[in-house]
Short mmCIF file of C-alpha atoms and ligand atoms in Angstrom, two decimals:
data_model
loop_
_atom_site.label_atom_id
_atom_site.label_comp_id
_atom_site.label_asym_id
_atom_site.label_seq_id
_atom_site.Cartn_x
_atom_site.Cartn_y
_atom_site.Cartn_z
CA UNK A 1 -12.08 8.56 -2.02
CA UNK A 2 -10.32 3.87 -2.49
CA UNK A 3 -12.74 1.45 -1.83
CA UNK A 4 -9.99 -0.53 -0.16
CA UNK A 5 -9.36 2.18 2.54
CA UNK A 6 -13.48 2.72 3.15
CA UNK A 7 -13.96 -0.78 4.02
CA UNK A 8 -10.67 -1.00 6.38
CA UNK A 9 -12.12 1.84 7.95
CA UNK A 10 -15.67 0.42 8.36
CA UNK A 11 -13.52 -3.20 9.55
CA UNK A 12 -11.40 -1.18 12.27
CA UNK A 13 -15.13 0.37 13.31
CA UNK A 14 -16.94 -2.45 13.27
CA UNK A 15 -14.06 -4.99 15.08
CA UNK A 16 -15.00 -2.66 18.26
CA UNK A 17 -18.09 -3.51 18.09
CA UNK A 18 -18.03 -7.14 17.72
CA UNK A 19 -14.90 -8.25 18.13
CA UNK A 20 -11.52 -8.50 16.39
CA UNK A 21 -11.72 -11.51 15.49
CA UNK A 22 -15.87 -11.74 14.53
CA UNK A 23 -14.12 -9.55 11.54
CA UNK A 24 -12.60 -11.23 8.59
CA UNK A 25 -11.00 -8.46 7.18
CA UNK A 26 -9.52 -9.55 3.69
CA UNK A 27 -9.91 -5.53 2.51
CA UNK A 28 -5.66 -4.41 2.85
CA UNK A 29 -2.74 -6.14 1.11
CA UNK A 30 -0.90 -5.20 4.13
CA UNK A 31 1.75 -8.27 5.32
CA UNK A 32 1.06 -10.13 8.48
CA UNK A 33 4.14 -12.30 7.89
CA UNK A 34 6.46 -9.65 9.98
CA UNK A 35 9.82 -8.65 8.27
CA UNK A 36 12.84 -11.03 8.12
CA UNK A 37 14.73 -10.60 11.44
CA UNK A 38 17.60 -9.73 9.13
CA UNK A 39 15.71 -6.55 8.95
CA UNK A 40 15.97 -6.06 13.17
CA UNK A 41 19.65 -7.46 13.22
CA UNK A 42 20.34 -4.23 10.39
CA UNK A 43 18.31 -1.31 11.49
CA UNK A 44 20.09 -2.55 15.72
CA UNK A 45 23.54 -2.57 13.87
CA UNK A 46 23.51 0.76 11.74
CA UNK A 47 22.07 2.68 15.49
CA UNK A 48 25.32 2.33 16.23
CA UNK A 49 26.21 4.49 13.79
CA UNK A 50 26.78 8.33 14.03
CA UNK A 51 23.31 10.04 14.48
CA UNK A 52 23.97 13.10 11.89
CA UNK A 53 25.43 10.12 8.85
CA UNK A 54 22.22 8.03 9.87
CA UNK A 55 19.29 10.63 10.33
CA UNK A 56 21.52 12.96 7.75
CA UNK A 57 20.20 13.72 4.34
CA UNK A 58 21.73 11.42 1.31
CA UNK A 59 22.02 12.51 -2.51
CA UNK A 60 18.57 13.39 -3.84
CA UNK A 61 18.80 10.52 -5.51
CA UNK A 62 19.57 8.66 -2.28
CA UNK A 63 22.76 7.29 -1.29
CA UNK A 64 25.81 6.26 -3.30
CA UNK A 65 27.05 3.46 -1.48
CA UNK A 66 23.48 1.62 -1.47
CA UNK A 67 23.17 1.82 -5.23
CA UNK A 68 25.41 0.50 -5.86
CA UNK A 69 25.29 -2.76 -3.48
CA UNK A 70 21.56 -2.45 -4.87
CA UNK A 71 22.56 -2.45 -8.73
CA UNK A 72 25.32 -5.56 -7.48
CA UNK A 73 23.10 -7.98 -6.50
CA UNK A 74 20.63 -6.92 -9.36
CA UNK A 75 22.75 -7.62 -11.55
CA UNK A 76 23.12 -11.01 -9.86
CA UNK A 77 20.40 -12.00 -9.89
CA UNK A 78 18.61 -11.01 -13.18
CA UNK A 79 21.97 -10.94 -15.74
CA UNK A 80 21.60 -7.49 -16.51
CA UNK A 81 24.34 -4.59 -15.87
CA UNK A 82 23.30 -1.84 -14.06
CA UNK A 83 25.47 0.11 -11.49
CA UNK A 84 24.19 3.40 -8.83
CA UNK A 85 24.04 5.63 -11.31
CA UNK A 86 21.01 3.24 -12.76
CA UNK A 87 18.98 3.48 -9.40
CA UNK A 88 17.19 6.06 -7.75
CA UNK A 89 16.15 5.62 -4.17
CA UNK A 90 12.01 6.85 -3.53
CA UNK A 91 9.24 6.61 -1.10
CA UNK A 92 8.09 2.99 -2.34
CA UNK A 93 6.28 1.74 -5.33
CA UNK A 94 3.79 4.71 -5.17
CA UNK A 95 6.47 6.98 -5.57
CA UNK A 96 8.28 5.34 -7.72
CA UNK A 97 5.63 5.28 -10.29
CA UNK A 98 4.45 8.78 -9.49
CA UNK A 99 8.23 10.23 -11.14
CA UNK A 100 8.69 8.03 -13.26
CA UNK A 101 5.29 9.29 -15.17
CA UNK A 102 5.62 13.06 -14.16
CA UNK A 103 8.75 12.23 -15.70
CA UNK A 104 8.10 12.09 -19.45
CA UNK A 105 4.42 13.20 -19.43
CA UNK A 106 3.58 15.55 -21.55
CA UNK A 107 0.05 16.83 -20.90
CA UNK A 108 -2.20 15.04 -23.32
CA UNK A 109 -0.42 12.06 -23.41
CA UNK A 110 -1.91 8.70 -22.64
CA UNK A 111 -1.10 5.86 -20.75
CA UNK A 112 -2.70 1.87 -21.36
CA UNK A 113 -2.35 -0.18 -18.81
CA UNK A 114 -4.55 -3.48 -18.19
CA UNK A 115 -7.28 -4.63 -16.36
CA UNK A 116 -7.72 -5.79 -13.55
CA UNK A 117 -5.16 -2.90 -12.46
CA UNK A 118 -4.22 -0.87 -9.90
CA UNK A 119 -6.28 1.84 -9.15
CA UNK A 120 -3.99 4.42 -7.60
CA UNK A 121 -2.63 3.61 -11.33
CA UNK A 122 -5.26 6.79 -12.33
CA UNK A 123 -4.80 9.22 -9.67
CA UNK A 124 -0.96 9.30 -10.37
CA UNK A 125 -1.14 9.29 -14.15
CA UNK A 126 -3.88 12.45 -13.68
CA UNK A 127 -1.85 13.87 -11.88
CA UNK A 128 0.51 14.31 -14.23
CA UNK A 129 -2.20 15.96 -16.63
CA UNK A 130 -1.85 13.07 -19.20
CA UNK A 131 -5.02 10.02 -19.45
CA UNK A 132 -5.15 6.25 -18.37
CA UNK A 133 -6.94 3.76 -20.93
CA UNK A 134 -7.88 0.62 -19.92
CA UNK A 135 -7.08 -2.60 -21.89
CA UNK A 136 -9.64 -5.42 -20.72
CA UNK A 137 -9.12 -8.04 -18.80
CA UNK A 138 -8.67 -11.67 -20.57
CA UNK A 139 -11.01 -13.14 -17.98
CA UNK A 140 -9.79 -17.20 -18.90
CA UNK A 141 -6.11 -16.45 -18.48
CA UNK A 142 -5.84 -12.57 -17.28
CA UNK A 143 -2.68 -12.22 -19.20
CA UNK A 144 -2.55 -9.43 -22.05
CA UNK A 145 -5.48 -9.62 -24.14
CA UNK A 146 -3.96 -8.24 -27.11
CA UNK A 147 -6.84 -7.90 -29.46
CA UNK A 148 -7.65 -5.40 -28.03
CA UNK A 149 -4.69 -3.56 -26.83
CA UNK A 150 -3.40 -2.65 -30.03
CA UNK A 151 -6.73 -0.81 -31.10
CA UNK A 152 -5.56 1.44 -27.65
CA UNK A 153 -2.25 2.41 -29.42
CA UNK A 154 -1.89 5.49 -31.29
CA UNK A 155 0.30 8.56 -31.66
CA UNK A 156 -0.42 10.28 -27.82
CA UNK A 157 0.71 6.75 -26.16
CA UNK A 158 3.70 7.61 -24.10
CA UNK A 159 3.59 4.32 -21.37
CA UNK A 160 1.95 1.46 -20.50
CA UNK A 161 1.66 0.26 -16.81
CA UNK A 162 2.36 -4.07 -15.95
CA UNK A 163 2.13 -5.26 -13.46
CA UNK A 164 3.07 -8.42 -12.77
CA UNK A 165 2.87 -10.19 -10.19
CA UNK A 166 -0.53 -8.50 -10.42
CA UNK A 167 -3.04 -6.84 -7.40
CA UNK A 168 -5.44 -7.80 -7.23
CA UNK A 169 -5.52 -11.10 -10.12
CA UNK A 170 -2.65 -12.67 -8.49
CA UNK A 171 -1.46 -13.76 -12.82
CA UNK A 172 1.89 -13.55 -13.05
CA UNK A 173 2.58 -12.47 -16.78
CA UNK A 174 4.90 -15.32 -18.61
CA UNK A 175 8.18 -14.94 -21.11
CA UNK A 176 5.47 -14.75 -23.56
CA UNK A 177 3.41 -12.56 -22.78
CA UNK A 178 5.79 -9.82 -22.16
CA UNK A 179 8.35 -10.38 -24.94
CA UNK A 180 4.33 -10.25 -27.35
CA UNK A 181 4.37 -7.49 -25.55
CA UNK A 182 8.46 -6.67 -25.89
CA UNK A 183 7.43 -6.74 -29.79
CA UNK A 184 4.62 -5.07 -30.38
CA UNK A 185 5.40 -1.64 -28.56
CA UNK A 186 9.15 -1.70 -30.23
CA UNK A 187 7.10 -1.99 -33.67
CA UNK A 188 4.39 1.19 -32.58
CA UNK A 189 7.99 3.56 -31.44
CA UNK A 190 8.78 2.52 -34.65
CA UNK A 191 5.74 3.59 -36.70
CA UNK A 192 4.98 7.02 -34.36
CA UNK A 193 8.75 7.81 -34.61
CA UNK A 194 8.96 8.32 -30.27
CA UNK A 195 9.57 5.98 -27.23
CA UNK A 196 6.74 4.13 -25.75
CA UNK A 197 8.20 3.53 -21.78
CA UNK A 198 7.49 0.79 -20.04
CA UNK A 199 6.18 0.81 -15.90
CA UNK A 200 7.07 -2.29 -14.82
CA UNK A 201 5.49 -2.60 -11.73
CA UNK A 202 7.65 -4.26 -9.18
CA UNK A 203 6.36 -4.80 -5.43
CA UNK A 204 5.43 -8.40 -5.42
CA UNK A 205 7.82 -9.75 -7.58
CA UNK A 206 9.66 -12.13 -4.78
CA UNK A 207 6.23 -12.99 -3.38
CA UNK A 208 5.57 -16.08 -6.19
CA UNK A 209 4.58 -20.11 -5.54
CA UNK A 210 5.99 -23.21 -6.87
CA UNK A 211 9.51 -21.46 -7.95
CA UNK A 212 7.12 -19.71 -11.10
CA UNK A 213 9.75 -17.61 -12.99
CA UNK A 214 8.75 -13.70 -12.92
CA UNK A 215 10.51 -12.58 -16.03
CA UNK A 216 13.00 -9.76 -15.66
CA UNK A 217 11.81 -6.49 -17.72
CA UNK A 218 14.40 -4.44 -19.24
CA UNK A 219 15.98 -7.67 -20.07
CA UNK A 220 13.18 -8.29 -23.11
CA UNK A 221 12.52 -4.08 -23.63
CA UNK A 222 14.76 -1.47 -23.33
CA UNK A 223 12.45 1.82 -22.70
CA UNK A 224 12.03 0.02 -19.15
CA UNK A 225 11.81 1.26 -15.85
CA UNK A 226 11.38 -0.60 -13.17
CA UNK A 227 9.53 0.78 -10.20
CA UNK A 228 10.08 -1.89 -7.54
CA UNK A 229 9.49 -1.64 -3.50
CA UNK A 230 10.41 -3.11 -0.67
CA UNK A 231 6.47 -2.50 0.83
CA UNK A 232 5.96 -6.53 0.56
CA UNK A 233 9.26 -8.66 -0.27
CA UNK A 234 10.61 -7.33 2.98
CA UNK A 235 7.18 -6.59 4.68
CA UNK A 236 8.36 -3.45 4.93
CA UNK A 237 4.83 -1.03 3.55
CA UNK A 238 5.25 1.71 6.32
CA UNK A 239 8.54 2.28 6.14
CA UNK A 240 8.43 3.69 2.82
CA UNK A 241 11.32 1.99 0.91
CA UNK A 242 11.71 1.55 -2.80
CA UNK A 243 13.61 2.72 -6.08
CA UNK A 244 13.20 3.17 -9.87
CA UNK A 245 16.09 1.26 -12.67
CA UNK A 246 16.55 3.33 -15.79
CA UNK A 247 18.49 1.14 -17.84
CA UNK A 248 21.82 2.11 -19.54
CA UNK A 249 19.61 0.62 -22.52
CA UNK A 250 16.54 2.97 -22.05
CA UNK A 251 16.77 5.80 -25.35
CA UNK A 252 18.31 9.14 -24.17
CA UNK A 253 18.67 7.39 -20.65
CA UNK A 254 20.72 10.06 -19.27
CA UNK A 255 18.07 13.04 -20.20
CA UNK A 256 15.68 10.74 -18.95
CA UNK A 257 17.73 10.35 -15.32
CA UNK A 258 17.45 13.65 -15.13
CA UNK A 259 13.67 13.90 -15.37
CA UNK A 260 13.54 11.40 -13.18
CA UNK A 261 15.33 13.73 -10.46
CA UNK A 262 13.83 16.58 -12.00
CA UNK A 263 10.03 15.07 -11.30
CA UNK A 264 11.22 13.83 -8.05
CA UNK A 265 12.36 16.59 -6.72
CA UNK A 266 8.83 19.29 -8.56
CA UNK A 267 6.30 16.10 -6.31
CA UNK A 268 8.71 15.98 -2.76
CA UNK A 269 10.18 12.21 -3.32
CA UNK A 270 13.84 13.15 -3.12
CA UNK A 271 16.47 11.48 -0.35
CA UNK A 272 14.68 9.08 0.60
CA UNK A 273 14.73 7.64 4.51
CA UNK A 274 18.39 7.11 4.97
CA UNK A 275 17.94 4.28 7.78
CA UNK A 276 15.98 2.23 5.25
CA UNK A 277 17.93 2.70 2.76
CA UNK A 278 20.93 1.06 4.43
CA UNK A 279 18.49 -1.12 5.08
CA UNK A 280 17.29 -2.20 2.35
CA UNK A 281 20.91 -2.14 1.12
CA UNK A 282 22.08 -4.40 4.13
CA UNK A 283 19.46 -6.89 3.38
CA UNK A 284 19.60 -6.76 -0.20
CA UNK A 285 19.37 -10.48 -0.99
CA UNK A 286 17.67 -11.52 1.98
CA UNK A 287 15.11 -14.13 1.20
CA UNK A 288 10.75 -13.56 0.70
CA UNK A 289 9.40 -15.82 3.58
CA UNK A 290 6.31 -16.48 1.82
CA UNK A 291 5.58 -19.53 3.43
CA UNK A 292 2.39 -18.37 5.51
CA UNK A 293 1.28 -16.57 2.30
CA UNK A 294 1.60 -19.97 0.43
CA UNK A 295 -0.46 -21.95 2.98
CA UNK A 296 -2.97 -19.32 2.94
CA UNK A 297 -3.54 -19.58 -1.04
CA UNK A 298 -3.91 -22.67 -0.86
CA UNK A 299 -6.19 -22.89 2.20
CA UNK A 300 -8.50 -20.34 0.39
CA UNK A 301 -8.28 -21.53 -2.73
CA UNK A 302 -9.26 -25.05 -2.22
CA UNK A 303 -12.07 -23.71 0.57
CA UNK A 304 -13.96 -21.35 -1.41
CA UNK A 305 -13.67 -23.63 -5.25
CA UNK A 306 -14.75 -25.92 -2.65
CA UNK A 307 -17.94 -24.12 -1.89
CA UNK A 308 -18.50 -23.23 -5.57
CA UNK A 309 -16.67 -19.83 -6.35
CA UNK A 310 -14.40 -19.66 -9.44
CA UNK A 311 -11.15 -18.15 -9.14
CA UNK A 312 -7.69 -18.34 -11.28
CA UNK A 313 -5.07 -19.77 -9.18
CA UNK A 314 -2.63 -16.96 -7.99
CA UNK A 315 1.12 -18.18 -8.76
CA UNK A 316 2.30 -14.37 -7.21
CA UNK A 317 1.46 -11.71 -4.77
CA UNK A 318 -1.14 -12.27 -2.17
CA UNK A 319 -4.63 -11.92 -4.09
CA UNK A 320 -7.29 -14.34 -4.68
CA UNK A 321 -10.02 -12.40 -7.72
CA UNK A 322 -13.08 -14.25 -7.14
CA UNK A 323 -15.27 -14.06 -9.75
CA UNK A 324 -18.83 -12.86 -8.27
CA UNK A 325 -21.94 -15.31 -7.91
CA UNK A 326 -23.99 -12.68 -8.68
CA UNK A 327 -24.14 -10.43 -11.13
CA UNK A 328 -23.46 -6.83 -9.31
CA UNK A 329 -20.11 -7.38 -7.80
CA UNK A 330 -20.66 -4.14 -4.83
CA UNK A 331 -24.18 -5.91 -4.23
CA UNK A 332 -22.15 -9.13 -3.62
CA UNK A 333 -19.27 -7.16 -1.40
CA UNK A 334 -22.24 -5.33 0.93
CA UNK A 335 -23.66 -8.52 1.23
CA UNK A 336 -20.15 -10.23 2.14
CA UNK A 337 -20.45 -7.15 4.81
CA UNK A 338 -23.44 -7.81 6.30
CA UNK A 339 -21.45 -11.66 7.56
CA UNK A 340 -18.31 -9.29 8.65
CA UNK A 341 -16.62 -11.23 5.29
CA UNK A 342 -14.49 -7.04 3.80
CA UNK A 343 -13.59 -8.26 0.58
CA UNK A 344 -13.19 -5.68 -1.93
CA UNK A 345 -15.80 -5.47 -5.30
CA UNK A 346 -13.93 -5.05 -8.55
CA UNK A 347 -15.01 -1.67 -10.14
CA UNK A 348 -11.72 0.01 -9.02
CA UNK A 349 -9.19 -2.75 -10.62
CA UNK A 350 -10.78 -2.00 -13.92
CA UNK A 351 -12.79 -5.14 -14.78
CA UNK A 352 -16.72 -5.59 -13.18
CA UNK A 353 -17.40 -8.83 -11.68
CA UNK A 354 -15.45 -9.21 -9.26
CA UNK A 355 -14.41 -9.45 -5.23
CA UNK A 356 -10.40 -8.52 -4.34
CA UNK A 357 -9.77 -11.00 -1.64
CA UNK A 358 -6.59 -9.74 0.98
CA UNK A 359 -5.33 -12.86 2.48
CA UNK A 360 -2.00 -11.45 3.91
CA UNK A 361 -3.77 -12.34 6.88
CA UNK A 362 -3.78 -14.56 9.85
CA UNK A 363 -4.64 -17.94 8.88
CA UNK A 364 -7.08 -18.77 11.91
CA UNK A 365 -9.56 -15.63 10.02
CA UNK A 366 -9.27 -17.61 6.77
CA UNK A 367 -10.23 -20.72 8.58
CA UNK A 368 -12.89 -18.97 10.67
CA UNK A 369 -14.02 -16.82 7.69
CA UNK A 370 -14.94 -20.33 5.38
CA UNK A 371 -18.67 -21.17 7.73
CA UNK A 372 -19.01 -17.06 6.69
CA UNK A 373 -18.65 -17.48 2.95
CA UNK A 374 -20.55 -20.32 2.70
CA UNK A 375 -23.29 -18.84 4.61
CA UNK A 376 -23.03 -16.16 1.73
CA UNK A 377 -22.43 -18.52 -0.85
CA UNK A 378 -26.09 -20.84 0.46
CA UNK A 379 -27.78 -17.06 0.43
CA UNK A 380 -27.26 -16.05 -3.34
CA UNK A 381 -28.38 -19.26 -4.57
CA UNK A 382 -31.18 -19.62 -2.61
CA UNK A 383 -32.22 -16.02 -4.10
CA UNK A 384 -31.58 -16.81 -7.41
CA UNK A 385 -33.57 -20.58 -6.91
N1 LIG B 1 1.83 -1.12 -6.46
C1 LIG B 1 1.00 -1.99 -6.53
C2 LIG B 1 0.37 -3.16 -7.64
C3 LIG B 1 0.84 -2.20 -4.88
O1 LIG B 1 -0.14 -3.41 -4.61
C4 LIG B 1 0.81 -1.14 -4.38
C5 LIG B 1 0.43 -1.41 -3.04
O2 LIG B 1 -0.11 -1.94 -2.58
C6 LIG B 1 1.78 -0.35 -4.73
C7 LIG B 1 2.52 -0.32 -5.89
C8 LIG B 1 2.28 0.56 -3.72
O3 LIG B 1 3.36 -0.05 -2.79
P1 LIG B 1 4.27 1.16 -1.94
O4 LIG B 1 3.35 0.75 -0.44
O5 LIG B 1 5.34 0.31 -2.39
O6 LIG B 1 4.77 2.46 -1.80
#
């Protein structure tokens, strides 16, 4: 079961008892900003099209026109040379990752990811009969700890999963980090004599603050899968739309794309919702509206650090990863729950001793929750005396 979902369900029940405005639910990464108006305009326009086109099947890998439009948009932004043939349309990043992992895995293969990481990776990797190894977190910077990494790589390594901007730390991997990762992987590919795939999980690519650059991973490493989603960038998580890119530069790229198609078919992730494929294409160049998230980040970060909480200042996504002021983050999360503050303990992110606070909420929730965060800290400090 998912700790995040459990907390969210608890919050829904609790709101019925004490009132919605008395529960400070920071559990889920559900965008609080409405989809941009261009999404609504696109839907309205598309609804004028013949129903059999709009609601019919597309080819399994997606509408060719949509894929071409998305490829051109990505090329303009990142200087790449993709065509529609490099794209596979999916139902969100979840399906994108599941498909990529299944496409390249033989039973017994290993994947490595970097703590803190999105807990679903374990589910997707194990479902493909592979094993997920966890590289411990560098809790100073939350970039990659390369010392530990070298020890986890072996001839069994099939792939590496990275997520930047990161859920839950909010950190963006720097160009140096990605370059170093690419260098290590190329060296190991040579040593082992087979490809090591880098799976770039990118639902938060557009949600960055103060113009922080998010390196475009295929420009650093040939054997990269891009797993993208519109869940966060266009605030469309319920519509389940995203894509995979298999670059031509990838080793055996045509065979890998065939495997992606095969895995998509085997998993039942074919023909992503056609209406939203078309919306994605029409909104390909629409910027994400992140002003409210930026305000929330500042309010929460400044408010909590003033109260004595410790965390890194997030550069992207909409999470704050806060050091638990007591050793057991599960106990701390339970304590917070008693104050109707719902925050996720970090064990399932592979980095115990922290809590994740999702700030994709109404600004008022953050402002109103501050007295509770103050009371929680005072309670912990009183007990530690
Ligand atoms: N990867 C990360 C890091 C996420 O945070 C999420 C969702 O929160 C996903 C993947 C799944 O995204 P999607 O809704 O597009 O399937």
